[in-house]
CSV table of C-alpha atoms in Angstrom, one decimal:
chain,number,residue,atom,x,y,z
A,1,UNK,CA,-33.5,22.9,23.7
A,2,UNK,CA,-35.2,25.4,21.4
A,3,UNK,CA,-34.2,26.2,18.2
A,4,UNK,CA,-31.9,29.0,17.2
A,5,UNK,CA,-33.6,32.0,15.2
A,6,UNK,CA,-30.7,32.0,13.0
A,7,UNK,CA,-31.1,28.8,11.8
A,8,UNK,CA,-33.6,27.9,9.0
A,9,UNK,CA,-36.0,24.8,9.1
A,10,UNK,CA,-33.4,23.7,6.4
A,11,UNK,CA,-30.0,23.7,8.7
A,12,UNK,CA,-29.1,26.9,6.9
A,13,UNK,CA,-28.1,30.3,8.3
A,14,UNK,CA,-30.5,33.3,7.4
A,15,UNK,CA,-31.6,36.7,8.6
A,16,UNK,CA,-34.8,36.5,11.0
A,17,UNK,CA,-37.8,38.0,8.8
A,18,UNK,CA,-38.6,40.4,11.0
A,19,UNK,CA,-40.6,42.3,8.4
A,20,UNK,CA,-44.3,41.5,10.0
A,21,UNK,CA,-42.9,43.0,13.4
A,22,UNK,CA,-44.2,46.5,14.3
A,23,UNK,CA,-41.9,48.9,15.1
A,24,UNK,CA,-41.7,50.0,18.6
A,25,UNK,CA,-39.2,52.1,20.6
A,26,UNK,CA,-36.4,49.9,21.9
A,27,UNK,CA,-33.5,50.6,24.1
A,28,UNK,CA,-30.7,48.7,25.3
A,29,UNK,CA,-28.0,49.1,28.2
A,30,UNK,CA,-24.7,47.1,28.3
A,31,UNK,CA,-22.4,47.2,30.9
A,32,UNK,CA,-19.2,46.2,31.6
A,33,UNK,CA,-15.6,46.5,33.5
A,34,UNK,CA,-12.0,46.9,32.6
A,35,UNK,CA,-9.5,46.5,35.0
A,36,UNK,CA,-6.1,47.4,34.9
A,37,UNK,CA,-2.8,48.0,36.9
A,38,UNK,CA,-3.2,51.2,39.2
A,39,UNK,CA,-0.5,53.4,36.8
A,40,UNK,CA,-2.3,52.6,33.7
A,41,UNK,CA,-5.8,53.4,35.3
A,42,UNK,CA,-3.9,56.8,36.3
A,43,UNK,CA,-2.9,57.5,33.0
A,44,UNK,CA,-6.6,57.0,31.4
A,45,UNK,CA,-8.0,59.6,34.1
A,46,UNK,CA,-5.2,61.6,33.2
A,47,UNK,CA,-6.5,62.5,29.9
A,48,UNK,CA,-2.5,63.3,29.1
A,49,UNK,CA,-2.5,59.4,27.5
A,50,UNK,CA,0.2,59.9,24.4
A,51,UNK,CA,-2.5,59.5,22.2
A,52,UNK,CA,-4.6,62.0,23.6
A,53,UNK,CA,-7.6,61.5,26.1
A,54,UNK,CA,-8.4,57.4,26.7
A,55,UNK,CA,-11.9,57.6,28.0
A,56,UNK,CA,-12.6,60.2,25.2
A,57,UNK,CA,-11.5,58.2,22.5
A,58,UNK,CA,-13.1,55.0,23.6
A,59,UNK,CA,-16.5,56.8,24.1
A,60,UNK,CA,-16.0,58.0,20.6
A,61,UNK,CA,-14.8,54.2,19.4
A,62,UNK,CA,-17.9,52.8,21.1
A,63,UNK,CA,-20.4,54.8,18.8
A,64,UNK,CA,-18.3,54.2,16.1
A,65,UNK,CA,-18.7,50.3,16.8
A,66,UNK,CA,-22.5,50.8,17.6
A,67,UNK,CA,-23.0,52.2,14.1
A,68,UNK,CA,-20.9,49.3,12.2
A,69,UNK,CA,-22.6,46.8,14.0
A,70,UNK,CA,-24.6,44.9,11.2
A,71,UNK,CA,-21.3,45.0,9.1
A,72,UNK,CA,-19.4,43.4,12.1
A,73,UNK,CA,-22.0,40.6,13.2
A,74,UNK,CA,-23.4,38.0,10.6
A,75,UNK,CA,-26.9,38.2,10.7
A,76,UNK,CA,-27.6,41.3,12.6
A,77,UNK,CA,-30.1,43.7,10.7
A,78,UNK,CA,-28.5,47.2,10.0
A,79,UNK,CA,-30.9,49.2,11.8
A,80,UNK,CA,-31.7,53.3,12.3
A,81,UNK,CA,-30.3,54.1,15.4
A,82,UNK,CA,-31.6,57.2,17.4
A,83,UNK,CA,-29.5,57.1,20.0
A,84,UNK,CA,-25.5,55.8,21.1
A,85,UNK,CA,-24.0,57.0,24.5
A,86,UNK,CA,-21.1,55.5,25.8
A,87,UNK,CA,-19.8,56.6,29.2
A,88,UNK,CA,-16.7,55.7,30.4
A,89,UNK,CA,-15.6,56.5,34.4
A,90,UNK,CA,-13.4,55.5,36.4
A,91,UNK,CA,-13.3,52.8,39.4
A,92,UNK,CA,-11.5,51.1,42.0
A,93,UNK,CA,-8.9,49.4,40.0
A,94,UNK,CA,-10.6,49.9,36.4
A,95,UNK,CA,-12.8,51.7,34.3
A,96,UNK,CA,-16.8,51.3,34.6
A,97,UNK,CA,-17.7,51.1,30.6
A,98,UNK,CA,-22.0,51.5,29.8
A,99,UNK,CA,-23.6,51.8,26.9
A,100,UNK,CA,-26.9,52.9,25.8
A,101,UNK,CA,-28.5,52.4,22.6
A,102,UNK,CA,-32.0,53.3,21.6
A,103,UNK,CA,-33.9,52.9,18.1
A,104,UNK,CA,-37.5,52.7,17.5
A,105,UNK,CA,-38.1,49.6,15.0
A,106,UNK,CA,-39.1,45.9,14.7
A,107,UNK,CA,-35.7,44.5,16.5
A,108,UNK,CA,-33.9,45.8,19.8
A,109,UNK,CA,-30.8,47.2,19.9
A,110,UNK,CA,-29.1,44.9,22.2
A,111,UNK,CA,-25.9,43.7,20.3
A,112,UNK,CA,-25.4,47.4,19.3
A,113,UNK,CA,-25.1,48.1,23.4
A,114,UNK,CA,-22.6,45.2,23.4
């Protein structure tokens, strides 16, 4: 089994040194699926949700969480990001969730997609 990055030779938990890495552009896309009961699905394509528009407010809660994600994930280097869509539509029996996250740097973006 290879060895976890996060791990030091010593057993110890660091930051990967990812300071000799060049900066390129990197992108990331994360998908995923909610599904729920047909009224509630109703209600989030409403947009008349009791506290305002669901799909709106988790797009907006999504780039929010992109942003925060180094403060939320030991080990994750805060990073510049360039760009943060989330999208939000709905499906049979759920809500189709993708994000997209792009920076240009020495480490992708892909736990910021998550």
């Amino acid at each position: 089994m290879s060895q976890l990055s996060h791990i030091g030779p010593d057993g110890r938990a660091r930051m990967v040194d990812v300071s000799d890495k060049a900066a390129t552009a990197r992108e990331a896309v994360a998908e995923g699926f909610v599904r729920m009961n047909a009224e509630t699905l109703a209600l989030a394509v409403s947009g008349q949700g009791a506290k305002g528009d669901v799909r709106a407010v988790a797009e907006v809660a999504g780039v929010m969480a992109a942003k925060q994600t180094s403060s939320l994930i030991p080990m994750c280097h805060p990073l510049a990001l360039s760009k943060v869509e989330v999208r939000v539509e709905p499906g049979e029996g759920g809500l189709a969730v993708t994000a997209r996250v792009k920076t240009t740097g020495p480490t992708g973006v892909e736990m910021e997609a998550l």
